[in-house]
Short mmCIF file of C-alpha atoms and ligand atoms in Angstrom, two decimals:
data_model
loop_
_atom_site.label_atom_id
_atom_site.label_comp_id
_atom_site.label_asym_id
_atom_site.label_seq_id
_atom_site.Cartn_x
_atom_site.Cartn_y
_atom_site.Cartn_z
CA MET Q 1309 0.00 0.00 0.00
CA ILE Q 1310 1.28 3.42 -0.97
CA ILE Q 1311 -0.60 6.45 0.27
CA LYS Q 1312 -0.23 9.14 -2.36
CA THR Q 1313 -2.92 11.60 -1.43
CA ALA Q 1314 -5.34 12.14 1.40
CA GLU Q 1315 -8.02 14.69 1.98
CA TYR Q 1316 -10.65 15.58 4.50
CA VAL Q 1317 -14.13 14.66 3.32
CA THR Q 1318 -16.70 15.38 6.00
CA SER Q 1319 -17.62 15.21 9.66
CA VAL Q 1320 -20.69 13.47 10.95
CA VAL Q 1321 -22.32 14.48 14.22
CA SER Q 1322 -25.75 12.97 13.91
CA LYS Q 1323 -26.93 9.54 13.03
CA LYS Q 1324 -26.62 9.86 9.32
CA LEU Q 1325 -23.42 8.33 8.05
CA PHE Q 1326 -21.36 9.39 5.09
CA GLU Q 1327 -21.67 6.82 2.35
CA GLY Q 1328 -18.61 6.62 0.16
CA ASN Q 1329 -18.07 3.93 -2.40
CA ALA Q 1330 -14.96 2.41 -0.86
CA PRO Q 1331 -13.80 0.37 2.14
CA GLU Q 1332 -13.53 2.15 5.48
CA ILE Q 1333 -10.96 1.76 8.23
CA ALA Q 1334 -11.93 3.28 11.57
CA ILE Q 1335 -9.49 4.58 14.17
CA ALA Q 1336 -10.63 4.13 17.77
CA GLY Q 1337 -9.05 4.79 21.13
CA ARG Q 1338 -9.00 6.92 24.25
CA SER Q 1339 -9.05 10.64 23.82
CA ASN Q 1340 -5.54 12.05 23.57
CA VAL Q 1341 -3.99 8.66 22.85
CA GLY Q 1342 -2.75 9.83 19.45
CA LYS Q 1343 -5.45 8.87 16.92
CA SER Q 1344 -5.30 12.06 14.89
CA SER Q 1345 -1.51 12.08 14.92
CA PHE Q 1346 -1.59 8.47 13.72
CA ILE Q 1347 -3.75 9.47 10.74
CA ASN Q 1348 -1.45 12.38 9.97
CA MET Q 1349 1.60 10.13 10.12
CA LEU Q 1350 0.01 7.52 7.83
CA THR Q 1351 -1.05 10.08 5.27
CA ASN Q 1352 2.11 12.19 5.56
CA ARG Q 1353 -0.05 15.22 6.19
CA LYS Q 1354 0.88 17.18 9.28
CA LYS Q 1355 -2.49 18.77 9.85
CA LEU Q 1356 -4.98 16.56 8.06
CA ALA Q 1357 -6.65 15.26 11.19
CA ARG Q 1358 -6.50 17.97 13.79
CA SER Q 1359 -4.28 16.93 16.61
CA SER Q 1360 -5.20 18.74 19.75
CA SER Q 1361 -3.60 19.26 23.12
CA GLU Q 1362 -7.10 19.73 24.48
CA PRO Q 1363 -8.45 16.23 24.94
CA GLY Q 1364 -12.02 15.20 24.46
CA ARG Q 1365 -12.87 17.86 21.91
CA THR Q 1366 -13.69 15.65 18.97
CA ARG Q 1367 -17.20 14.28 19.19
CA MET Q 1368 -17.67 13.67 15.53
CA LEU Q 1369 -16.82 11.02 13.01
CA ASN Q 1370 -14.25 12.57 10.69
CA TYR Q 1371 -13.87 10.99 7.26
CA PHE Q 1372 -10.68 11.20 5.20
CA SER Q 1373 -10.39 9.95 1.66
CA VAL Q 1374 -7.13 8.24 0.70
CA ASN Q 1375 -5.76 8.06 -2.86
CA GLY Q 1376 -8.76 9.80 -4.32
CA GLY Q 1377 -11.30 7.41 -2.82
CA GLU Q 1378 -9.41 4.10 -2.74
CA PHE Q 1379 -10.45 3.84 0.90
CA TYR Q 1380 -11.55 6.03 3.79
CA LEU Q 1381 -10.06 6.56 7.21
CA VAL Q 1382 -12.67 7.35 9.84
CA ASP Q 1383 -11.44 9.10 12.97
CA LEU Q 1384 -13.82 8.08 15.75
CA PRO Q 1385 -14.36 10.31 18.79
CA GLY Q 1386 -12.09 9.39 21.67
CA TYR Q 1387 -13.41 7.98 24.92
CA GLY Q 1388 -12.38 8.05 28.54
CA TYR Q 1389 -12.12 11.80 28.93
CA ALA Q 1390 -13.01 12.57 32.52
CA LYS Q 1391 -14.48 16.03 32.09
CA VAL Q 1392 -17.63 15.15 30.20
CA THR Q 1393 -21.20 14.89 31.42
CA ASP Q 1394 -23.10 11.62 31.40
CA LYS Q 1395 -25.21 12.99 28.60
CA GLU Q 1396 -22.16 13.74 26.47
CA ARG Q 1397 -20.79 10.29 27.21
CA ASP Q 1398 -24.05 8.66 26.14
CA SER Q 1399 -24.17 10.62 22.92
CA TRP Q 1400 -20.58 9.61 22.21
CA LYS Q 1401 -21.39 5.97 22.79
CA GLY Q 1402 -24.51 6.23 20.67
CA LEU Q 1403 -22.64 7.70 17.73
CA ILE Q 1404 -19.79 5.19 17.84
CA GLU Q 1405 -22.05 2.20 18.24
CA PHE Q 1406 -24.25 3.51 15.46
CA TYR Q 1407 -21.23 3.80 13.19
CA LEU Q 1408 -19.88 0.36 14.07
CA GLN Q 1409 -23.24 -1.28 13.44
CA LYS Q 1410 -24.44 0.60 10.40
CA SER Q 1411 -21.41 1.37 8.33
CA GLU Q 1412 -21.62 -1.12 5.52
CA ARG Q 1413 -18.08 -0.72 4.28
CA LEU Q 1414 -16.16 -0.91 7.53
CA LYS Q 1415 -13.34 -3.40 6.97
CA PHE Q 1416 -11.62 -3.22 10.33
CA VAL Q 1417 -10.69 -0.91 13.18
CA PHE Q 1418 -7.30 0.26 14.33
CA LEU Q 1419 -7.60 0.30 18.12
CA VAL Q 1420 -4.94 2.74 19.27
CA VAL Q 1421 -3.41 2.52 22.73
CA ASP Q 1422 -0.52 4.33 24.40
CA VAL Q 1423 2.44 1.96 24.60
CA ARG Q 1424 3.17 3.29 28.12
CA ARG Q 1425 -0.23 2.37 29.55
CA GLU Q 1426 -1.87 -0.90 30.30
CA PRO Q 1427 -5.24 -1.23 28.58
CA THR Q 1428 -8.04 0.50 30.46
CA GLU Q 1429 -11.46 -0.89 31.23
CA LEU Q 1430 -12.91 1.14 28.35
CA ASP Q 1431 -10.33 -0.20 25.90
CA LEU Q 1432 -11.19 -3.75 26.89
CA GLN Q 1433 -14.94 -3.06 26.75
CA LEU Q 1434 -14.55 -1.77 23.23
CA ALA Q 1435 -12.49 -4.83 22.26
CA SER Q 1436 -15.23 -7.12 23.63
CA TYR Q 1437 -17.75 -5.15 21.65
CA PHE Q 1438 -15.70 -5.72 18.48
CA ASP Q 1439 -15.46 -9.42 19.23
CA TYR Q 1440 -19.17 -9.70 19.97
CA TYR Q 1441 -20.13 -8.07 16.66
CA ASP Q 1442 -17.37 -9.77 14.67
CA ILE Q 1443 -15.66 -6.51 13.83
CA PRO Q 1444 -11.97 -7.21 13.17
CA TYR Q 1445 -9.54 -4.92 14.94
CA VAL Q 1446 -5.81 -4.39 14.85
CA LEU Q 1447 -4.01 -3.09 17.93
CA VAL Q 1448 -1.71 -0.13 17.47
CA ALA Q 1449 0.60 0.84 20.34
CA THR Q 1450 1.67 4.40 19.71
CA LYS Q 1451 4.14 6.90 21.21
CA ALA Q 1452 6.95 4.32 20.92
CA ASP Q 1453 9.42 7.23 20.95
CA LYS Q 1454 8.61 7.75 24.62
CA LEU Q 1455 10.24 4.48 25.70
CA SER Q 1456 13.47 2.64 25.00
CA LYS Q 1457 13.40 -0.26 22.57
CA SER Q 1458 13.52 -2.87 25.30
CA ALA Q 1459 10.88 -1.10 27.38
CA CYS Q 1460 8.63 -1.00 24.31
CA LYS Q 1461 9.05 -4.73 23.89
CA GLU Q 1462 7.97 -5.40 27.47
CA ALA Q 1463 5.12 -2.91 27.21
CA VAL Q 1464 3.81 -4.52 24.03
CA LYS Q 1465 3.79 -7.89 25.80
CA LEU Q 1466 1.64 -6.47 28.60
CA ILE Q 1467 -0.74 -4.80 26.19
CA ALA Q 1468 -1.09 -7.97 24.11
CA LYS Q 1469 -1.78 -9.96 27.26
CA GLY Q 1470 -4.49 -7.51 28.34
CA PHE Q 1471 -6.30 -8.00 25.03
CA ASN Q 1472 -5.58 -11.71 24.88
CA ARG Q 1473 -3.56 -11.37 21.70
CA SER Q 1474 -0.07 -12.25 20.63
CA PRO Q 1475 2.64 -9.56 20.99
CA GLU Q 1476 3.49 -10.06 17.29
CA SER Q 1477 0.02 -8.88 16.31
CA VAL Q 1478 0.48 -5.49 18.02
CA LEU Q 1479 1.75 -2.77 15.68
CA LEU Q 1480 4.24 -0.56 17.49
CA VAL Q 1481 4.40 2.94 16.02
CA SER Q 1482 5.59 6.45 16.66
CA SER Q 1483 3.65 9.17 14.92
CA LEU Q 1484 6.47 11.52 15.84
CA SER Q 1485 9.21 9.60 14.02
CA GLY Q 1486 7.13 7.56 11.59
CA ALA Q 1487 8.51 4.31 13.00
CA GLY Q 1488 6.23 1.36 12.31
CA ARG Q 1489 4.46 3.06 9.40
CA ASP Q 1490 5.34 0.34 6.87
CA ALA Q 1491 3.84 -2.41 9.00
CA VAL Q 1492 0.62 -0.41 9.29
CA LEU Q 1493 0.47 0.04 5.52
CA SER Q 1494 0.98 -3.72 5.06
CA ALA Q 1495 -1.85 -4.39 7.51
CA ILE Q 1496 -4.08 -2.14 5.41
CA SER Q 1497 -3.08 -3.88 2.15
CA GLU Q 1498 -3.84 -7.26 3.62
CA ARG Q 1499 -7.32 -6.27 4.70
CA ILE Q 1500 -8.80 -4.13 1.96
N1 GDP I 1465 5.86 11.79 21.49
C1 GDP I 1465 4.75 11.49 20.82
N2 GDP I 1465 3.64 12.24 21.01
C2 GDP I 1465 2.53 11.91 20.33
C3 GDP I 1465 2.48 10.81 19.44
N3 GDP I 1465 1.23 10.71 18.94
C4 GDP I 1465 0.54 11.74 19.47
N4 GDP I 1465 1.29 12.47 20.32
C5 GDP I 1465 0.86 13.65 21.10
O1 GDP I 1465 -0.23 13.28 21.93
C6 GDP I 1465 -1.21 14.32 22.00
C7 GDP I 1465 -2.57 13.82 21.55
O2 GDP I 1465 -2.50 13.43 20.19
P1 GDP I 1465 -3.80 13.40 19.25
O3 GDP I 1465 -3.35 12.82 17.97
O4 GDP I 1465 -4.48 14.72 19.23
O5 GDP I 1465 -4.71 12.37 20.06
P2 GDP I 1465 -6.24 11.97 19.82
O6 GDP I 1465 -7.04 12.71 20.83
O7 GDP I 1465 -6.29 10.49 20.08
O8 GDP I 1465 -6.58 12.30 18.41
C8 GDP I 1465 -0.67 15.46 21.13
O9 GDP I 1465 -0.02 16.38 21.98
C9 GDP I 1465 0.31 14.76 20.21
O10 GDP I 1465 1.35 15.61 19.77
C10 GDP I 1465 3.69 10.02 19.27
O11 GDP I 1465 3.76 9.02 18.53
N5 GDP I 1465 4.79 10.41 19.99
MG1 MG I 1466 -8.17 13.44 17.63
#
């Protein structure tokens, strides 16, 4: 897979999804974990998906078209941000679950976690949800630049264990340096 071009398509806030004519790959994870930066790194576009130091701000599905519509990346709103009301949390959950159930072209989800953190309850809940509905997901451990190589290796083992997966299946990346990008592109090629 070579990503030549990428562009923002649209944002969805209500329960009417964008319907493109190509496979979709969703990016899920806690707020501030590095989802938008991951999209920017993949597409080689510094500001395509807005990366924000203010967590919890994105409560929309953001669609990006890759290679003029070869496939779409869908940035899902992040979860686990403490400073939201119950109502906001419910609307977040509603939108994500709506997307996961109704999007007809979703191929798989990249579930992004911080390599320095053990999976949280919400990460694991989401993973069970994927399993229950037979939605394939690929784990991405990001911010690899924050740890030494050997510490990353140990951290990936812990993360894999938390999700009941093999360490080899976890894609270790750094959106800062671009490390791990090729493996992510291969994972995309294999699945779409
Ligand atoms: N060092 C480092 N920082 C990162 C990396 N990915 C994201 N960040 C930082 O983490 C913060 C949140 O990133 P963002 O992409 O907005 O997270 P999102 O809320 O999941 O979309 C920002 O300050 C980013 O610069 C990474 O791979 N390495
Ligand atoms: Mg974001």
